[in-house]
PDB file of C-alpha atoms and ligand atoms in Angstrom:
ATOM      1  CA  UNK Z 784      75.879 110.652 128.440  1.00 98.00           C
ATOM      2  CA  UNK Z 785      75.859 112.975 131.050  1.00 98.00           C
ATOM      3  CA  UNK Z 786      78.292 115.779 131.976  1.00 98.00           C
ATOM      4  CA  UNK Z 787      78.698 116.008 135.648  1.00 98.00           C
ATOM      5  CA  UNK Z 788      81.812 118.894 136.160  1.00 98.00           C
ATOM      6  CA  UNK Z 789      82.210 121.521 135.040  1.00 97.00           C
ATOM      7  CA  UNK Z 790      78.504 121.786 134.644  1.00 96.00           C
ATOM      8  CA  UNK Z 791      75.753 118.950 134.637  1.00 98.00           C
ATOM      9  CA  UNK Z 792      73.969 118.277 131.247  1.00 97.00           C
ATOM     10  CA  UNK Z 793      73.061 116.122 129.081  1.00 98.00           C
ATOM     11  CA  UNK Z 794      75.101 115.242 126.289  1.00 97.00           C
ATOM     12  CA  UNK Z 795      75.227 112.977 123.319  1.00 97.00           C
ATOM     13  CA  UNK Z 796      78.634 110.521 123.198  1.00 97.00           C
ATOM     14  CA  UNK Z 797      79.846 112.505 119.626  1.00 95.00           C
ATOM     15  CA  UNK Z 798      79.936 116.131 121.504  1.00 95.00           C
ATOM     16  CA  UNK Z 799      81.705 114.361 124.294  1.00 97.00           C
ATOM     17  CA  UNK Z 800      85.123 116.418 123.772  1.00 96.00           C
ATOM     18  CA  UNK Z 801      83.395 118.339 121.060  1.00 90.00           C
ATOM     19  CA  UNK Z 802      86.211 120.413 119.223  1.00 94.00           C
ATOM     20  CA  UNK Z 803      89.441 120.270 120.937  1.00 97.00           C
ATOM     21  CA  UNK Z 804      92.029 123.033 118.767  1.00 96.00           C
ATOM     22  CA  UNK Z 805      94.590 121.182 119.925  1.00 97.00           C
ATOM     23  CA  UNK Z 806      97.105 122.530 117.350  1.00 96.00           C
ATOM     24  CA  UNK Z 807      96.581 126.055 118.963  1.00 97.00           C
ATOM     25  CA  UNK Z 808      98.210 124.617 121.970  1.00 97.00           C
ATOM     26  CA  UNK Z 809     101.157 123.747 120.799  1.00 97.00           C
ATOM     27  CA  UNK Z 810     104.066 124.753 122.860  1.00 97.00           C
ATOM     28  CA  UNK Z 811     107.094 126.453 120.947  1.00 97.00           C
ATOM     29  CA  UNK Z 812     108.388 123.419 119.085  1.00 98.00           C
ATOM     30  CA  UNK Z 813     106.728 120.143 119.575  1.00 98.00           C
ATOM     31  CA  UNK Z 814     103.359 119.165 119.891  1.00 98.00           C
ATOM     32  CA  UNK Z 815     100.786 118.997 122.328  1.00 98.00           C
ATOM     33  CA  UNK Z 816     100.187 115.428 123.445  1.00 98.00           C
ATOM     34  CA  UNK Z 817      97.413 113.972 125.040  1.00 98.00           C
ATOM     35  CA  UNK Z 818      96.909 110.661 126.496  1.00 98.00           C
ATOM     36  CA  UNK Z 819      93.801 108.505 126.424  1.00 98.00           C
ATOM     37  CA  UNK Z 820      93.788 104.881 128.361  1.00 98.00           C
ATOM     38  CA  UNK Z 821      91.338 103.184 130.062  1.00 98.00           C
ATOM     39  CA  UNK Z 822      91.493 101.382 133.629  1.00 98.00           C
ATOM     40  CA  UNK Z 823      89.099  99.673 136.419  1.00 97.00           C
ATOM     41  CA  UNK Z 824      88.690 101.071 139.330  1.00 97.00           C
ATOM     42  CA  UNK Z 825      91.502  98.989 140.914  1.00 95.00           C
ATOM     43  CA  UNK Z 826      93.367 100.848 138.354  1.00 96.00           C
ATOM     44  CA  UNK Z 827      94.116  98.217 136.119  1.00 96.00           C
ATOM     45  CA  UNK Z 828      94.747  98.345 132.073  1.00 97.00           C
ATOM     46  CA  UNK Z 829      94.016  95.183 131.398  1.00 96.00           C
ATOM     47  CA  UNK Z 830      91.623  92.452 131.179  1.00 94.00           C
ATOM     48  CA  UNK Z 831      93.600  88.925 130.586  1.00 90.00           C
ATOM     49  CA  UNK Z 832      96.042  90.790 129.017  1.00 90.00           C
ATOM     50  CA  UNK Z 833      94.205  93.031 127.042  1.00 93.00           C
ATOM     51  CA  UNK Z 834      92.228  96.393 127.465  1.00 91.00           C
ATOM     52  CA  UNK Z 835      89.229  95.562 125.151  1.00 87.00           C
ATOM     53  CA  UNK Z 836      86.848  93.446 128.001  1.00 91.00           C
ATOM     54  CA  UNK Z 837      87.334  96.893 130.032  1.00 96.00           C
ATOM     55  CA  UNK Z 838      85.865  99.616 127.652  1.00 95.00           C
ATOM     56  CA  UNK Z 839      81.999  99.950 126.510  1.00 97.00           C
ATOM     57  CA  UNK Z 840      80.254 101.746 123.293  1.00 97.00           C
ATOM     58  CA  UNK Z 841      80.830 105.597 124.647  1.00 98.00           C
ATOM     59  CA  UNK Z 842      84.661 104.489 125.578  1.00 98.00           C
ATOM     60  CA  UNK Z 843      84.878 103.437 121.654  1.00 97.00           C
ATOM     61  CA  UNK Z 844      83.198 106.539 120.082  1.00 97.00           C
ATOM     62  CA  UNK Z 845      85.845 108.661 122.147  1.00 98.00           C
ATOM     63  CA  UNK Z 846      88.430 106.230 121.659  1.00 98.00           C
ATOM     64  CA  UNK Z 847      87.789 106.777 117.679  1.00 97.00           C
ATOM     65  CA  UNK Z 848      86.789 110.706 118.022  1.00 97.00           C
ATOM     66  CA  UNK Z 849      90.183 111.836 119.740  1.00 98.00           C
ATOM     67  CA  UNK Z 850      91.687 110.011 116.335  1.00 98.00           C
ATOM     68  CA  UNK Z 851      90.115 112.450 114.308  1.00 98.00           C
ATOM     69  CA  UNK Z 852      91.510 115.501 116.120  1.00 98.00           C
ATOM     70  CA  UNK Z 853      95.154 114.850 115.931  1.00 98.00           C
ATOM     71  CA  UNK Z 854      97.995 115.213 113.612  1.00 98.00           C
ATOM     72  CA  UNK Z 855      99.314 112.223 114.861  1.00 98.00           C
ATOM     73  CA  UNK Z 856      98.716 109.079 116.633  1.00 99.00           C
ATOM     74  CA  UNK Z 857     101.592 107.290 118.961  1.00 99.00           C
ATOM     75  CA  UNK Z 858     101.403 103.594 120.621  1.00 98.00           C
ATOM     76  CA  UNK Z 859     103.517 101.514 122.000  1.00 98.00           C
ATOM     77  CA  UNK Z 860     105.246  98.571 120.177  1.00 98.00           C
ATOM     78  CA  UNK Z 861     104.044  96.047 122.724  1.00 98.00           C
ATOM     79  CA  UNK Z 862     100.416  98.126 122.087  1.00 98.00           C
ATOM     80  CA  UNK Z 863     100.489  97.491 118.423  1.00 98.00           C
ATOM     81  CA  UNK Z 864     101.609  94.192 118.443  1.00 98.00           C
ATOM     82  CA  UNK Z 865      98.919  93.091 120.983  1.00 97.00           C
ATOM     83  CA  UNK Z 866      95.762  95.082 120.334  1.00 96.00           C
ATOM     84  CA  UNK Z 867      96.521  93.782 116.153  1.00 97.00           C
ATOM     85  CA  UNK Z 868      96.880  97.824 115.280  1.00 98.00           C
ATOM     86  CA  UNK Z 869      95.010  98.256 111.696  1.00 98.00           C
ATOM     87  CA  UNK Z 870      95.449 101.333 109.784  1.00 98.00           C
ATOM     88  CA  UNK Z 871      94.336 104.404 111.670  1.00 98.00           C
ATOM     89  CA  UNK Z 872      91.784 105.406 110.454  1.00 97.00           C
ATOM     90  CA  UNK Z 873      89.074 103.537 108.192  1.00 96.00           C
ATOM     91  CA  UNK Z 874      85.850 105.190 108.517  1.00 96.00           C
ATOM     92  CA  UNK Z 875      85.359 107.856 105.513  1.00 97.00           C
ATOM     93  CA  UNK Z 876      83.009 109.791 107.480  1.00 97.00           C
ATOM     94  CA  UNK Z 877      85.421 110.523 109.985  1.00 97.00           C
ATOM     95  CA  UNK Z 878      88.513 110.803 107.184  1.00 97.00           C
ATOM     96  CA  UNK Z 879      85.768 113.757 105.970  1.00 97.00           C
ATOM     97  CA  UNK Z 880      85.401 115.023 109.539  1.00 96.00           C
ATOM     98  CA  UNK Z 881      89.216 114.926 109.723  1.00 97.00           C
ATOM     99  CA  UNK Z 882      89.634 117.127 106.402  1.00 96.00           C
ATOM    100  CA  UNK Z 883      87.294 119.575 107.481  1.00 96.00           C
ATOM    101  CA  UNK Z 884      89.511 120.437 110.420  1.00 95.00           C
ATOM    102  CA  UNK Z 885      92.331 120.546 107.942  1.00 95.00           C
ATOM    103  CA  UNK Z 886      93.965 117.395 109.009  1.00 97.00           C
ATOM    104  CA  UNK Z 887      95.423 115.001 106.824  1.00 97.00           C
ATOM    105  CA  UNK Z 888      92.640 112.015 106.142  1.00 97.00           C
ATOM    106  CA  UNK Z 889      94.571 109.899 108.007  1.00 98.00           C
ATOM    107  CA  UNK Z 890      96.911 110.452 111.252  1.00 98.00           C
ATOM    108  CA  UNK Z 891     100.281 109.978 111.012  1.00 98.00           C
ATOM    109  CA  UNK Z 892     101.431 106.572 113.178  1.00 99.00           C
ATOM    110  CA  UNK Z 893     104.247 106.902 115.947  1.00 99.00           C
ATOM    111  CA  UNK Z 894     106.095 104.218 117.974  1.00 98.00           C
ATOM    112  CA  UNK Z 895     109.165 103.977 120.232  1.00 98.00           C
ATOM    113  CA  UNK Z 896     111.656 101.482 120.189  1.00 98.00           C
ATOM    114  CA  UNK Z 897     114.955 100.657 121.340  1.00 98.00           C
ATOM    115  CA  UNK Z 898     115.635  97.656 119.846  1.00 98.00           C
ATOM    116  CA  UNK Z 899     114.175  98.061 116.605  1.00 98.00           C
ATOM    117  CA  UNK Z 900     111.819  94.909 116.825  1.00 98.00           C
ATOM    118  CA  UNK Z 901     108.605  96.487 115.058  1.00 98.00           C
ATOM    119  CA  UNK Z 902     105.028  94.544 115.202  1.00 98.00           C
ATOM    120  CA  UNK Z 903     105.749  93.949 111.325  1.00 98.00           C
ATOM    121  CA  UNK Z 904     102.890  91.300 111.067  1.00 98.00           C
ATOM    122  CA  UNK Z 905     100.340  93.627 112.172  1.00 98.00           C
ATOM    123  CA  UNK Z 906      98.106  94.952 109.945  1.00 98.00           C
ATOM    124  CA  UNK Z 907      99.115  98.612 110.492  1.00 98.00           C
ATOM    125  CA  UNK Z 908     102.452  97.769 109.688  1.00 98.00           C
ATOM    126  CA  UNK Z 909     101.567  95.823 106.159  1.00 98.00           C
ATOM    127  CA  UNK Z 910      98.995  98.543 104.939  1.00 98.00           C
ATOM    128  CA  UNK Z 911     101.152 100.272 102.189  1.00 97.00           C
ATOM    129  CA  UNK Z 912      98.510 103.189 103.364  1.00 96.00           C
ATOM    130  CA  UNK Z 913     100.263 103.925 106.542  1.00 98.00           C
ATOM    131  CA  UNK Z 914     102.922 106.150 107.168  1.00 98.00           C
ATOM    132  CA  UNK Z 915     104.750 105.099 110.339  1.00 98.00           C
ATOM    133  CA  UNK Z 916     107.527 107.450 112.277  1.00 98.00           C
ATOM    134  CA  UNK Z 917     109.658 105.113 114.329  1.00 98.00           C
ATOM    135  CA  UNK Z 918     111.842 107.198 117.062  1.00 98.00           C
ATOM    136  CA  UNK Z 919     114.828 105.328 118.135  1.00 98.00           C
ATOM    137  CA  UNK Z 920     118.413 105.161 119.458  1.00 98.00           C
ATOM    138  CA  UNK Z 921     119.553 101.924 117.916  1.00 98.00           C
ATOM    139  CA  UNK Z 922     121.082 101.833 114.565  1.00 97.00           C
ATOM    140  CA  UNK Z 923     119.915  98.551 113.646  1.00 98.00           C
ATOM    141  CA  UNK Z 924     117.909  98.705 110.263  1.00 97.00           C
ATOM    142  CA  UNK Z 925     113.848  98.319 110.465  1.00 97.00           C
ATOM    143  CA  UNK Z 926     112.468  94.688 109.464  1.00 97.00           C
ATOM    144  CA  UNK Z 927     110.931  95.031 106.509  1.00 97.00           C
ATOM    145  CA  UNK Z 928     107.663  95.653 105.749  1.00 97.00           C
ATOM    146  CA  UNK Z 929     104.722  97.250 103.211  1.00 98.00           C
ATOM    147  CA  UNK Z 930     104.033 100.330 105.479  1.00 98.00           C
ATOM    148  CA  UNK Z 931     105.670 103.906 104.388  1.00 98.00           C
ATOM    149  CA  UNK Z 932     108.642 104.091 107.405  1.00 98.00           C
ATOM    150  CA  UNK Z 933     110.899 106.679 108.481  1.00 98.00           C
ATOM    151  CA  UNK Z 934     112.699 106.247 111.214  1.00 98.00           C
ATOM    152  CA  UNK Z 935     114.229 108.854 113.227  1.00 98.00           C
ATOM    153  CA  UNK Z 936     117.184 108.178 114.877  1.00 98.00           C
ATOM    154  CA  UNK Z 937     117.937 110.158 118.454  1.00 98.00           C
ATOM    155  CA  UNK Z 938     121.585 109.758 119.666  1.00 94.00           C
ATOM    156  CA  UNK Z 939     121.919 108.911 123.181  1.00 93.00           C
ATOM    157  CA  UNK Z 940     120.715 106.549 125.712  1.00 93.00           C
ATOM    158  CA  UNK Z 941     118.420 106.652 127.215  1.00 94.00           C
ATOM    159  CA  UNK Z 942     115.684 107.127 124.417  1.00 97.00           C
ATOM    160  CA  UNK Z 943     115.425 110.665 124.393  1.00 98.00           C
ATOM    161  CA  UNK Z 944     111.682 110.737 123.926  1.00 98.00           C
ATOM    162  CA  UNK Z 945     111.848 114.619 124.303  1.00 98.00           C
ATOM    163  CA  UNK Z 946     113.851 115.323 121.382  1.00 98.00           C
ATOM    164  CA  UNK Z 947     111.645 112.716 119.552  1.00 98.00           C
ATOM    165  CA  UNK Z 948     108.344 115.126 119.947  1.00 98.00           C
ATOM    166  CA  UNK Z 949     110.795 118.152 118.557  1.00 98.00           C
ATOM    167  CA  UNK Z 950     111.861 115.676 115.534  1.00 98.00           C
ATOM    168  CA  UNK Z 951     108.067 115.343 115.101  1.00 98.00           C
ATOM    169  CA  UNK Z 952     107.420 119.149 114.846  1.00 98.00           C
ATOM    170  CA  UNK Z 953     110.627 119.963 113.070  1.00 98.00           C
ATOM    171  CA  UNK Z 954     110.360 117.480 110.624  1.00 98.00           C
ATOM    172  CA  UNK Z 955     106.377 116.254 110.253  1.00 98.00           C
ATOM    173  CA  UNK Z 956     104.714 119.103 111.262  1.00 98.00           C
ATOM    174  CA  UNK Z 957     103.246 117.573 114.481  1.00 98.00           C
ATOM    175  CA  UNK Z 958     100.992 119.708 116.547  1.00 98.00           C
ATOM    176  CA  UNK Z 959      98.940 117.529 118.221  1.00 98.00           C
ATOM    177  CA  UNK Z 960      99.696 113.988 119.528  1.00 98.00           C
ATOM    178  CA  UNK Z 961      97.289 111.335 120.964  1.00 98.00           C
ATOM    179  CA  UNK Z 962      99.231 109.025 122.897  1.00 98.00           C
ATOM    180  CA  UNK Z 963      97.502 105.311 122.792  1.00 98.00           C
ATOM    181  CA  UNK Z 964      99.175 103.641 125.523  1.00 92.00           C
ATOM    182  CA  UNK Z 965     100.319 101.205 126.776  1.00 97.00           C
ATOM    183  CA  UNK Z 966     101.201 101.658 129.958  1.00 98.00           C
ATOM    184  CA  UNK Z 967     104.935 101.059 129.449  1.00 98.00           C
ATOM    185  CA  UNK Z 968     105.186 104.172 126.918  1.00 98.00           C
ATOM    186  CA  UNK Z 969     102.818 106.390 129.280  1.00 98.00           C
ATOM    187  CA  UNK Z 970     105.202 105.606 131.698  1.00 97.00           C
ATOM    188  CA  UNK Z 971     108.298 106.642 129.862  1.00 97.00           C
ATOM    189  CA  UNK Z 972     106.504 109.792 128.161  1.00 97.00           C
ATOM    190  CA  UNK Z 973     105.400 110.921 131.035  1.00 96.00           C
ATOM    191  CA  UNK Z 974     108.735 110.893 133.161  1.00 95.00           C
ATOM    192  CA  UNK Z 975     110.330 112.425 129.683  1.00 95.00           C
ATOM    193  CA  UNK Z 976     107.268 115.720 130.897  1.00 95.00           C
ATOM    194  CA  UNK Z 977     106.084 115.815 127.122  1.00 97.00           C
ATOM    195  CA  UNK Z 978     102.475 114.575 128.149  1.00 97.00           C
ATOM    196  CA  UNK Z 979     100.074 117.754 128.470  1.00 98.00           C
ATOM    197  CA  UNK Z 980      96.530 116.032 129.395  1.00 98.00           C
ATOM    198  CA  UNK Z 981      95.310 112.402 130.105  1.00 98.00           C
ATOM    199  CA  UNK Z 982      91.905 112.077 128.913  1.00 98.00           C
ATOM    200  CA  UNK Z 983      91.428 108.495 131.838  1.00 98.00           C
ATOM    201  CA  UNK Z 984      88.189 106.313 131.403  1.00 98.00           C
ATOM    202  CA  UNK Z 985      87.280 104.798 134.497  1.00 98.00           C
ATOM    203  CA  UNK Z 986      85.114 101.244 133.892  1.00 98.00           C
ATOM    204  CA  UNK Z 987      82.941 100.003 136.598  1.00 98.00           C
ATOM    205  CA  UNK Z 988      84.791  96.970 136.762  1.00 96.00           C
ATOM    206  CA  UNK Z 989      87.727  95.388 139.481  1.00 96.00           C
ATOM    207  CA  UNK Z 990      90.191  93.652 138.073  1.00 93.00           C
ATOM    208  CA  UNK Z 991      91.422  92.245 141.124  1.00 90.00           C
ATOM    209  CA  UNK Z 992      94.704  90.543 139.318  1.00 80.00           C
ATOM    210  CA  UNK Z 993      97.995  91.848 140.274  1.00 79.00           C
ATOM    211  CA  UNK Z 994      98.784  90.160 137.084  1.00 87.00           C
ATOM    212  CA  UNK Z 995      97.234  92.888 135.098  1.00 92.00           C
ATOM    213  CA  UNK Z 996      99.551  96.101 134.363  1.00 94.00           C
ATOM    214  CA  UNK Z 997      98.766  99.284 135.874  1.00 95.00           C
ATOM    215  CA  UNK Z 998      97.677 102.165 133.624  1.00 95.00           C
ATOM    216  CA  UNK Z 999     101.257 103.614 134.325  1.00 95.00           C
ATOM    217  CA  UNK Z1000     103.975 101.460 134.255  1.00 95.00           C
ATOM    218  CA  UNK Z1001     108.303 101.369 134.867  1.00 93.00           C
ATOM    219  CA  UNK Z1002     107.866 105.385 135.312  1.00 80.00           C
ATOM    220  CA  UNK Z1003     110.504 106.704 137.663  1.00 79.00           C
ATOM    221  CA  UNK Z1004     108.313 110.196 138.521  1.00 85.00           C
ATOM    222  CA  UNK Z1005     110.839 111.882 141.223  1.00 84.00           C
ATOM    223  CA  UNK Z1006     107.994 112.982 142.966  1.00 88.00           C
ATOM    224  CA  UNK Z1007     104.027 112.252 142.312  1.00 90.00           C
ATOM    225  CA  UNK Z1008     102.760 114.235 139.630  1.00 93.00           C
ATOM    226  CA  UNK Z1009      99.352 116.461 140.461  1.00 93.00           C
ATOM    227  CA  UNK Z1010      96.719 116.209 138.081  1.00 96.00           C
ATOM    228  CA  UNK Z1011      93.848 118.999 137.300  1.00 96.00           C
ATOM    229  CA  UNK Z1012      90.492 117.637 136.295  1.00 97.00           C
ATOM    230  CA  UNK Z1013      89.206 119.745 133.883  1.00 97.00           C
ATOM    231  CA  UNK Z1014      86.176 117.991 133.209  1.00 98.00           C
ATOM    232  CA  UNK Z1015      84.318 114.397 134.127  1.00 98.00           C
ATOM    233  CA  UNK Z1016      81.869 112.451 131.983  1.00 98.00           C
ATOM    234  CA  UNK Z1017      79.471 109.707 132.898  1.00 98.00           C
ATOM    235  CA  UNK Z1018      77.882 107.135 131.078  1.00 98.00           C
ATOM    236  CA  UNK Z1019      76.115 103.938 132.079  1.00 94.00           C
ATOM    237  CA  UNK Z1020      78.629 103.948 134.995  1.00 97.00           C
ATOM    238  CA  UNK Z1021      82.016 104.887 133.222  1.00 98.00           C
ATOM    239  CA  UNK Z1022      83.582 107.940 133.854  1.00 98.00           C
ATOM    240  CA  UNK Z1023      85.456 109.695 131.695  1.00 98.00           C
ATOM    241  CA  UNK Z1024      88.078 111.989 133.538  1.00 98.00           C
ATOM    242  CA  UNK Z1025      90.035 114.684 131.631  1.00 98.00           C
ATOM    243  CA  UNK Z1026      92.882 115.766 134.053  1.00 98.00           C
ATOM    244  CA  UNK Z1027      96.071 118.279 132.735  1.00 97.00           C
ATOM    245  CA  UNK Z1028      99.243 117.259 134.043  1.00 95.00           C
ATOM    246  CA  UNK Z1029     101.867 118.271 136.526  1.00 77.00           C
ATOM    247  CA  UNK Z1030     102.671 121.996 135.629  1.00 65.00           C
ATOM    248  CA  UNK Z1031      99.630 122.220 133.290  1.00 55.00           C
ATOM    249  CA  UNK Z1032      97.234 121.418 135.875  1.00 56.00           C
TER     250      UNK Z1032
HETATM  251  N1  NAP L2029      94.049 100.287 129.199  1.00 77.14           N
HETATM  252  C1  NAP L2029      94.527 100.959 128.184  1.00 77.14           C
HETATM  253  O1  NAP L2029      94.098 102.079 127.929  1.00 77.14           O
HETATM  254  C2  NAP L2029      95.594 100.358 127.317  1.00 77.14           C
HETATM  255  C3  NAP L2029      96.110 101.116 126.267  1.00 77.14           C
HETATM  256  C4  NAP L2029      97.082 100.542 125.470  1.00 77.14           C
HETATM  257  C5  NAP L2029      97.536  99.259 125.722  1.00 77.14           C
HETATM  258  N2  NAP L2029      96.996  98.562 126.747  1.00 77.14           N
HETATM  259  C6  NAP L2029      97.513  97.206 127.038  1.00 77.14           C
HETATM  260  O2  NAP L2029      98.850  97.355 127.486  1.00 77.14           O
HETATM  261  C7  NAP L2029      99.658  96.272 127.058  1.00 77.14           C
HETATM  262  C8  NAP L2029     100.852  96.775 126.309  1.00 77.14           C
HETATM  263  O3  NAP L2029     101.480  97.807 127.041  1.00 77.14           O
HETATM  264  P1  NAP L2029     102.981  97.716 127.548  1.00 77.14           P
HETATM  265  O4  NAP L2029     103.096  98.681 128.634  1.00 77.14           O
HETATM  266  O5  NAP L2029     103.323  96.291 127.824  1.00 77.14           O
HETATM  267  O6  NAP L2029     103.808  98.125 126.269  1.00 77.14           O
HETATM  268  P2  NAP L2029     103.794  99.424 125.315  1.00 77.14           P
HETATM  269  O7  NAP L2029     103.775 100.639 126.174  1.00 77.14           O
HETATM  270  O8  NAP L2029     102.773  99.276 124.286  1.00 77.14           O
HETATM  271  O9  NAP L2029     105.194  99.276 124.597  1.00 77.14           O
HETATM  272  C9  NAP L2029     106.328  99.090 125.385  1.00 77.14           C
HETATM  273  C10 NAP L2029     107.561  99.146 124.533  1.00 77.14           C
HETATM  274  O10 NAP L2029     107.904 100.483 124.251  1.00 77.14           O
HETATM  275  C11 NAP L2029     109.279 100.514 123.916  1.00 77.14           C
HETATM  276  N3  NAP L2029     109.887 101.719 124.457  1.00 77.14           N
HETATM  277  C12 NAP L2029     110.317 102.764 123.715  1.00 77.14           C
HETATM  278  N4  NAP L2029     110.826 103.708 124.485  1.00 77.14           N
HETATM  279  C13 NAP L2029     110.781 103.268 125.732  1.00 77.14           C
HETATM  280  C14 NAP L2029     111.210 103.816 126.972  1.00 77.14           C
HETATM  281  N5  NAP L2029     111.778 105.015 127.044  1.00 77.14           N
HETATM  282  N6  NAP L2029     110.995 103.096 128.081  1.00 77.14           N
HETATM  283  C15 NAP L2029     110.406 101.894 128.020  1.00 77.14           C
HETATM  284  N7  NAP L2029     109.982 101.313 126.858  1.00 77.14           N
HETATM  285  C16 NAP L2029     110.165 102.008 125.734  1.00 77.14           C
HETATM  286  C17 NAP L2029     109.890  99.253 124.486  1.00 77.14           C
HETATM  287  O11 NAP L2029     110.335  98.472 123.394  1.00 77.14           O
HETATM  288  P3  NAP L2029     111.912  98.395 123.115  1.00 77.14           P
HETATM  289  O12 NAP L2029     112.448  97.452 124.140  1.00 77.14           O
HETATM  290  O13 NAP L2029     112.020  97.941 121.710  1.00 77.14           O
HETATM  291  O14 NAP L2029     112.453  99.769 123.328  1.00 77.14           O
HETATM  292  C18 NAP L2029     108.758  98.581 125.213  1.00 77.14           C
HETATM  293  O15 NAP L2029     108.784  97.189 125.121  1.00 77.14           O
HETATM  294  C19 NAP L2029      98.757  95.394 126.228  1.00 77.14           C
HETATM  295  O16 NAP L2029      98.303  94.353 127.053  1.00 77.14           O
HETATM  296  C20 NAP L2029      97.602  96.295 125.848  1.00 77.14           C
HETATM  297  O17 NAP L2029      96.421  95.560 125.670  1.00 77.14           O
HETATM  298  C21 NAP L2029      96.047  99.077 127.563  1.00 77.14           C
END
């Protein structure tokens, strides 16, 4: 892997982010939150429906080493259901890795919903292992399942998705977030201004279906939102863009 901005070297895929502190950059109050998605170059986040034909081995190893930097790790419903979400984090080396940062083993799980319809037949959400934070508005009770739930309910519509990353802090201890996708829940986090940096791989690949979501999706933005790269990647023709958002930029 090469680093071509801020400064060109080489690199080796496990250094690519090296050691983030994300904690430290907490604002007052809820965590700092970080995306990571993947699109083509026709900006696409999926493949026939899916984001796994777009990625390749480097996108993986940062896909997996961004897990092990973060109290907590958020996807959408839709996301969890359709990717077949597993528990977080199975890999004792990196449950070691995680430790030695002072993390817990393995990151706290957080979804959105509305309607209460949890991806209950996934196997994230029948590990007895997993602890799972579900932020809502509805009052229906949560299918049932083997996972460890708590759900935290947010008055109001819409889904306050604000108050839901102070809930986190207040009440988990959440300093750091990875946001998973998809691009339904960047969307909405995003136009909710709780997303501090989206870490974007770009795969040498066109789509070229208008089928195929876009990596940001049913976000009203009232005006486009400036990025700041703060640093870009390559590696056998993916790029790996790490851009702060809006005001952070
Ligand atoms: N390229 C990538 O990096 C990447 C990453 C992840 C996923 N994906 C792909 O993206 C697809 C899934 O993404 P998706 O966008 O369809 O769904 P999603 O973002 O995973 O989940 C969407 C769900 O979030 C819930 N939600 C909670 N709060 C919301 C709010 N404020 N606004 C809107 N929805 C809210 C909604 O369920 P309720 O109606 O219950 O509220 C909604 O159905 C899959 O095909 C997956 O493979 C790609």
């Amino acid at each position: 892997m090469e680093s071509l901005f801020p400064e060109r070297r080489e690199l080796a895929v496990a250094d690519a982010y090296g050691e983030l502190r994300l904690h430290e950059l907490a604002p007052p109050g809820r965590p700092y939150v970080i995306a990571n998605m993947i699109a083509s170059v026709d900006g696409r986040a999926t493949l026939a429906g899916r984001s796994g034909g777009l990625g390749n081995e480097a996108d993986r190893q940062i896909f997996l080493d961004l897990r092990t930097q973060v109290d907590a790790v958020m996807a959408g419903i839709a996301t969890i259901g359709i990717e077949g979400y597993g528990p977080l984090m199975k890999s004792s080396e990196r449950k070691a890795k995680r430790a030695r940062r002072g993390l817990e083993p393995v990151p706290l799980a957080v979804t959105a919903t509305r309607t209460m319809e949890l991806p209950v037949q996934t196997p994230l959400f029948s590990d007895p292992g997993s602890r799972i934070v579900v932020l809502t508005n509805s009052d229906r009770e949560p299918p049932r399942c083997a996972a460890q739930l708590s759900i935290e309910r947010l008055p109001g519509e819409p889904l306050d998705l604000l108050a839901g990353m102070e809930r986190l802090r207040a009440h988990r201890g959440v300093r750091s977030l990875l946001l998973e996708g998809g691009p339904t829940m960047l969307g909405a986090m995003t136009a909710a201004g709780v997303v501090h940096e989206l870490f974007l791989t770009r795969a040498p690949k066109l789509a070229g279906s208008g089928d195929e979501l876009s990596v940001l999706e049913g976000a009203s933005l009232d005006e486009p939102l400036g990025l700041g790269l703060v640093s870009l990647l390559a590696d056998g023709g993916y790029l790996f863009l790490r851009y702060r958002l809006g005001a952070n930029a």
